[in-house]
Coordinates of C-alpha atoms in Angstrom, one line a residue:
Chain Z
M1 CA 28.6 -11.5 11.7
S2 CA 25.0 -12.5 11.4
A3 CA 22.2 -9.9 11.3
K4 CA 21.1 -11.0 14.7
E5 CA 24.6 -10.6 16.3
E6 CA 24.9 -7.3 14.6
Q7 CA 21.6 -6.2 16.1
A8 CA 22.8 -7.3 19.5
S9 CA 26.1 -5.3 19.4
G10 CA 25.7 -2.5 16.9
P11 CA 24.0 0.8 17.8
V12 CA 20.3 0.8 18.3
M13 CA 19.1 3.0 15.4
V14 CA 15.4 2.2 15.2
L15 CA 12.7 1.8 17.8
S16 CA 9.7 -0.4 17.1
C17 CA 6.5 1.1 18.5
P18 CA 3.6 -1.3 18.4
I19 CA 0.2 0.4 18.7
S20 CA -2.8 -1.8 19.6
L21 CA -6.4 -1.1 20.3
D22 CA -9.1 -3.6 21.2
Y23 CA -12.7 -2.4 21.1
A24 CA -16.2 -3.7 20.9
Y25 CA -18.0 -2.5 17.8
S26 CA -21.7 -2.2 17.9
A27 CA -23.3 -2.0 14.4
G28 CA -26.5 -0.4 15.6
Q29 CA -30.0 -1.3 14.3
S30 CA -29.7 -0.2 10.7
A31 CA -26.3 -1.7 10.0
S32 CA -27.2 -4.9 11.9
R33 CA -30.2 -5.3 9.5
F34 CA -27.8 -4.8 6.6
L35 CA -25.3 -7.4 8.0
R36 CA -28.1 -10.0 8.7
A37 CA -29.3 -9.6 5.2
I38 CA -25.8 -10.0 3.6
A39 CA -25.5 -13.2 5.6
E40 CA -28.5 -14.4 3.4
G41 CA -26.8 -13.0 0.2
K42 CA -29.1 -9.9 0.1
L43 CA -27.8 -6.4 -0.3
L44 CA -29.9 -3.8 1.5
G45 CA -30.0 -0.1 0.9
Q46 CA -32.3 2.5 2.5
R47 CA -34.4 5.1 0.8
C48 CA -34.3 8.7 2.0
P49 CA -37.9 9.8 2.7
V50 CA -37.1 13.3 1.6
D51 CA -35.6 12.9 -1.9
G52 CA -36.0 9.1 -2.5
R53 CA -32.3 8.5 -3.0
V54 CA -31.2 5.0 -2.1
Y55 CA -28.2 4.8 0.2
F56 CA -26.0 1.7 0.3
P57 CA -25.1 0.2 2.7
S58 CA -28.2 1.0 4.7
R59 CA -27.6 3.4 7.6
G60 CA -29.7 5.0 10.3
S61 CA -30.2 8.5 8.9
C62 CA -29.8 10.6 5.8
P63 CA -26.5 12.5 5.7
M64 CA -28.0 15.1 3.4
H65 CA -31.3 15.8 5.2
G66 CA -30.6 14.6 8.7
V67 CA -33.8 12.6 8.9
T68 CA -34.2 9.1 10.2
F69 CA -34.5 6.4 7.6
G70 CA -36.9 4.2 9.5
D71 CA -37.6 0.7 8.2
D72 CA -37.7 1.4 4.5
A73 CA -35.1 -1.1 3.3
V74 CA -34.5 -1.6 -0.5
E75 CA -33.0 -4.8 -1.8
L76 CA -30.4 -4.1 -4.5
S77 CA -28.8 -6.2 -7.3
D78 CA -25.3 -7.4 -6.9
K79 CA -24.7 -6.1 -10.4
G80 CA -23.5 -2.6 -11.0
T81 CA -21.5 -0.1 -13.1
I82 CA -17.9 1.0 -12.6
V83 CA -17.9 4.8 -12.0
T84 CA -14.2 5.2 -11.5
F85 CA -11.2 2.9 -10.8
S86 CA -7.6 2.9 -9.8
I87 CA -4.7 0.4 -10.3
V88 CA -3.0 -0.5 -7.0
R89 CA 0.6 -1.5 -7.0
V90 CA 1.5 -1.3 -3.3
P91 CA 0.6 -4.2 -1.0
S92 CA -2.2 -4.0 1.6
Q93 CA -3.8 -6.5 4.0
N94 CA -7.0 -8.5 3.6
I95 CA -7.3 -8.0 -0.2
A96 CA -8.4 -11.2 -2.1
L97 CA -6.5 -10.3 -5.3
P98 CA -2.8 -10.4 -6.0
L99 CA -0.9 -7.2 -7.0
P100 CA -1.4 -5.3 -9.1
Y101 CA -5.1 -5.2 -8.7
I102 CA -7.9 -2.8 -9.5
T103 CA -10.0 -0.8 -7.0
V104 CA -13.3 0.3 -8.3
N105 CA -16.2 2.6 -7.3
V106 CA -19.2 0.6 -8.2
L107 CA -22.7 2.0 -8.5
L108 CA -25.0 -1.0 -7.7
D109 CA -28.1 -1.2 -9.8
G110 CA -30.8 0.6 -7.8
A111 CA -28.4 2.5 -5.5
D112 CA -27.6 6.2 -5.5
T113 CA -24.3 5.9 -3.6
I114 CA -21.1 4.2 -4.6
L115 CA -19.5 1.1 -3.1
I116 CA -15.7 0.9 -3.1
H117 CA -14.4 -2.6 -3.9
V118 CA -11.8 -4.5 -5.9
L119 CA -12.2 -5.9 -9.4
D120 CA -10.8 -9.1 -10.8
A121 CA -10.1 -8.2 -14.5
K122 CA -7.2 -7.5 -16.8
L123 CA -5.7 -4.1 -16.1
E124 CA -6.0 -3.1 -19.7
D125 CA -9.7 -4.0 -19.8
V126 CA -11.1 -1.9 -16.9
H127 CA -13.0 1.3 -17.9
M128 CA -15.7 3.6 -16.7
G129 CA -19.2 2.4 -17.4
M130 CA -18.1 -1.3 -17.4
R131 CA -20.8 -3.6 -16.1
V132 CA -19.7 -5.8 -13.2
Q133 CA -21.2 -8.3 -10.7
A134 CA -20.2 -9.4 -7.2
V135 CA -18.3 -12.7 -6.8
W136 CA -19.4 -14.2 -3.5
K137 CA -17.7 -16.6 -1.2
P138 CA -19.2 -20.1 -1.2
R139 CA -22.6 -20.0 0.5
E140 CA -21.6 -22.1 3.5
E141 CA -19.0 -19.4 4.4
W142 CA -21.4 -16.5 4.5
T143 CA -21.5 -14.6 7.8
T144 CA -22.8 -11.2 8.9
S145 CA -19.9 -9.6 7.1
T146 CA -19.3 -7.6 3.9
A147 CA -16.4 -10.0 3.3
N148 CA -19.0 -12.4 1.9
I149 CA -18.3 -10.5 -1.3
L150 CA -14.7 -11.4 -2.5
Y151 CA -14.5 -9.0 -5.4
F152 CA -16.3 -7.9 -8.5
R153 CA -15.9 -9.3 -12.0
P154 CA -16.9 -8.0 -15.5
I155 CA -20.1 -9.3 -17.0
D156 CA -21.1 -9.6 -20.7
E157 CA -23.4 -6.6 -20.8
P158 CA -23.1 -3.3 -22.9
D159 CA -21.4 -0.4 -21.0
A160 CA -23.7 1.8 -19.0
K161 CA -24.3 5.3 -20.5
Y162 CA -22.2 8.1 -19.0
E163 CA -25.3 10.0 -18.0
T164 CA -26.4 7.2 -15.7
Y165 CA -23.4 7.5 -13.4
K166 CA -21.8 10.9 -14.1
E167 CA -23.1 12.4 -10.9
H168 CA -21.1 9.8 -8.9
I169 CA -17.7 10.6 -10.3
Chain P
M1 CA -39.1 4.7 23.0
T2 CA -39.9 1.3 21.6
K3 CA -37.6 -1.6 22.1
P4 CA -36.0 -2.8 18.8
A5 CA -37.2 -6.3 17.7
T6 CA -33.7 -7.6 17.4
A7 CA -30.5 -6.7 19.2
A8 CA -27.8 -4.8 17.4
L9 CA -24.9 -6.9 16.2
T10 CA -21.6 -6.5 18.0
A11 CA -18.1 -7.8 17.2
P12 CA -14.7 -7.5 18.8
H13 CA -12.4 -5.3 16.8
H14 CA -8.7 -5.4 17.0
L15 CA -6.7 -2.5 15.5
S16 CA -3.0 -2.7 15.6
Y17 CA 0.1 -1.6 13.7
T18 CA 3.8 -1.2 14.4
Y19 CA 5.6 1.8 13.3
K20 CA 9.3 2.2 13.3
R21 CA 10.8 5.3 14.7
S22 CA 14.2 6.3 13.5
L23 CA 16.1 7.4 16.6
G24 CA 18.7 9.9 15.5
K25 CA 22.0 10.5 17.2
V26 CA 21.1 11.3 20.8
L27 CA 18.3 8.8 21.3
S28 CA 20.3 6.1 19.4
A29 CA 23.0 6.6 22.1
F30 CA 20.4 6.5 24.8
F31 CA 18.8 3.2 23.8
T32 CA 22.1 1.6 22.9
A33 CA 23.3 2.4 26.4
L34 CA 20.0 1.0 27.8
R35 CA 20.6 -2.3 26.0
D36 CA 24.0 -2.3 27.8
R37 CA 22.2 -1.7 31.1
R38 CA 23.5 1.9 31.4
F39 CA 21.5 5.1 31.7
L40 CA 22.4 8.2 29.7
G41 CA 21.3 11.7 30.5
I42 CA 22.4 14.9 28.6
R43 CA 23.8 18.1 30.0
R44 CA 22.2 21.5 29.4
A45 CA 24.0 24.8 29.1
N46 CA 23.2 25.6 32.7
G47 CA 24.9 22.5 33.8
S48 CA 21.9 20.5 34.8
V49 CA 21.3 17.0 33.5
L50 CA 18.2 15.8 31.7
F51 CA 17.1 12.2 31.9
P52 CA 16.1 10.7 29.5
A53 CA 18.5 12.3 27.1
K54 CA 16.8 14.7 24.7
E55 CA 18.1 16.3 21.5
Y56 CA 17.1 19.8 22.4
D57 CA 17.0 22.0 25.6
P58 CA 13.3 22.2 26.5
D59 CA 13.6 25.9 27.5
T60 CA 16.1 27.4 25.1
S61 CA 15.7 24.9 22.2
E62 CA 19.5 24.7 21.9
S63 CA 20.9 21.4 20.5
L64 CA 22.4 19.2 23.2
S65 CA 25.2 16.7 22.8
E66 CA 27.1 16.1 26.1
L67 CA 25.9 12.7 27.2
V68 CA 26.3 12.0 30.9
E69 CA 26.0 8.6 32.6
V70 CA 23.6 8.7 35.5
G71 CA 22.1 6.2 38.0
P72 CA 21.6 3.3 38.0
T73 CA 19.9 3.9 41.4
G74 CA 17.6 6.8 42.1
I75 CA 14.9 8.1 44.3
V76 CA 11.1 8.2 44.0
T77 CA 9.8 11.7 43.9
T78 CA 6.1 10.8 43.6
W79 CA 4.1 7.7 42.8
V80 CA 0.7 6.1 42.3
W81 CA -0.2 2.5 43.1
V82 CA -1.9 0.5 40.3
A83 CA -3.9 -2.1 42.3
Q84 CA -5.6 -3.7 39.3
P85 CA -3.3 -3.5 36.2
R86 CA -5.0 -3.6 32.8
R87 CA -4.0 -6.1 30.2
Q88 CA -1.6 -3.9 28.3
Q89 CA 0.1 -2.3 31.3
P90 CA 3.7 -3.3 31.9
L91 CA 3.2 -5.8 34.7
A92 CA 0.3 -8.3 35.3
H93 CA 0.5 -7.9 39.1
P94 CA 0.0 -4.7 41.1
F95 CA 2.8 -2.2 40.8
A96 CA 3.6 1.5 41.1
Y97 CA 4.0 4.2 38.4
A98 CA 6.6 6.6 39.9
L99 CA 8.6 9.6 39.0
V100 CA 12.2 8.4 39.6
K101 CA 15.1 10.8 39.7
L102 CA 18.2 8.9 38.9
D103 CA 21.4 9.8 40.8
G104 CA 23.2 12.5 38.9
A105 CA 20.1 13.6 36.9
D106 CA 18.2 16.7 37.7
T107 CA 14.8 15.6 36.2
P108 CA 12.6 12.7 37.2
F109 CA 11.0 10.4 34.7
L110 CA 8.0 8.2 34.7
H111 CA 8.6 4.5 35.1
V112 CA 7.5 1.3 36.8
V113 CA 8.4 0.3 40.4
D114 CA 7.8 -3.4 41.1
A115 CA 7.6 -3.1 44.8
G116 CA 5.4 -6.1 45.6
S117 CA 2.9 -4.1 47.8
E118 CA 1.8 -0.6 48.2
S119 CA 3.2 -0.5 51.8
K120 CA 6.7 -0.8 50.4
M121 CA 6.3 2.5 48.4
A122 CA 7.2 5.9 49.9
T123 CA 8.2 9.2 48.4
G124 CA 12.0 9.6 48.8
M125 CA 12.6 5.8 48.7
R126 CA 15.6 4.5 46.9
V127 CA 15.2 2.3 43.9
R128 CA 17.4 0.3 41.6
P129 CA 16.8 -1.1 38.1
R130 CA 16.1 -4.8 37.4
F131 CA 16.7 -5.6 33.7
C132 CA 15.2 -8.4 31.7
D133 CA 17.5 -11.2 30.6
V134 CA 18.1 -9.9 27.1
P135 CA 17.7 -6.1 26.9
K136 CA 16.9 -5.0 23.3
G137 CA 17.3 -1.3 23.7
A138 CA 13.8 -0.2 24.8
I139 CA 12.4 1.6 27.8
D140 CA 10.6 -1.7 28.9
D141 CA 14.0 -3.5 29.2
F142 CA 13.9 -2.7 32.9
V143 CA 11.7 -2.0 35.9
F144 CA 12.7 -0.4 39.2
E145 CA 12.5 -2.2 42.5
P146 CA 13.2 -1.1 46.1
A147 CA 17.0 -0.7 46.6

C-alpha cells in the first residue's frame, strides 16, 4: 500500500494547521533612512544625544534615555569584531550558508550595539575578538534591505582587545 | 508638526507557518469519521451528547470515550450573514456563519452555511452537509446548505 493510499484509508492522526498573516510594514522615518542608505551600500547608526552611544541600525529614539534621536546619523564601517558566536546545526530558512554555520554577534567599528549575523568561516577558526567584514551581494542587486549583506567573513587583522568589546558580551 | 521630507518606506510582509497537531484518540476518531463523511459526538455522564467530540467533559473534567454518531442534518440555532467575505474566509462569495445543532447532539457548533442569499437564512432552519470531492479529515471538508 502506498503512503498516499494509507493516508486515505488509515486513521487521521495528525491535523495540519496553516497559520498565515499578511500585513503592511511601515519602517518609519528613521529605519527608512537606514534602509535607503543600505541600498547605497552605507551602514547608518544614530548617536544618542545624552550619552553619545551609537546605535545600529538607526532607530527613532534611545531605548536607554527615551529621547528622540533626531537627524544625527553616523556612517559606520562594514568591518567589525566578533563579540560572541554560536554554531548552528539545525536548519532554518533564508540563511545564505549551508549547515553547520556560525551565527555571530558583531560589533561594527564605530557602533555601540551589536549586530546579529552569520559568518562564513571554518568552525574551528571562529573566536571572540576575531576581525570580520561584511560580504555584500553584487551591487546591481542592492535594494532597501538588510539582505544586501549576505554574511560576514574573517579579515587579516589582529584580534581586537577584549576590553574593546567586553561590555557587549 | 513638520512634514517629513521623504515618505516612510513600506513593504508587504507575509508571515506563515504550518504546525502539525497530534490528534490523540478521540479527535483522531472524530476527524477520521469526518473523512468518511460521518459526524461523531461523544456522550457525557449525564447522557447528553457533545459535538464536536471532546476528550474531557467541560464541566466535570471527566475523561470521555463513548463516541456517538450524530447528524448529518441539523438545525441553525443562530447565525450571522457575511456579506463581504475576506480573502481567508472559507468561501469567496457571501455566506452565513451559524451555530448548527446536529440531530442527536445537544450542543451547537460554529460552521459555514452556504445558503446563496441572506433571505434563505432563518433561525430554526434545517441544514445538511455538502462535502468536498475528496475529504481529507478536516473541519473544512464540508459546508452546510439548506436542507
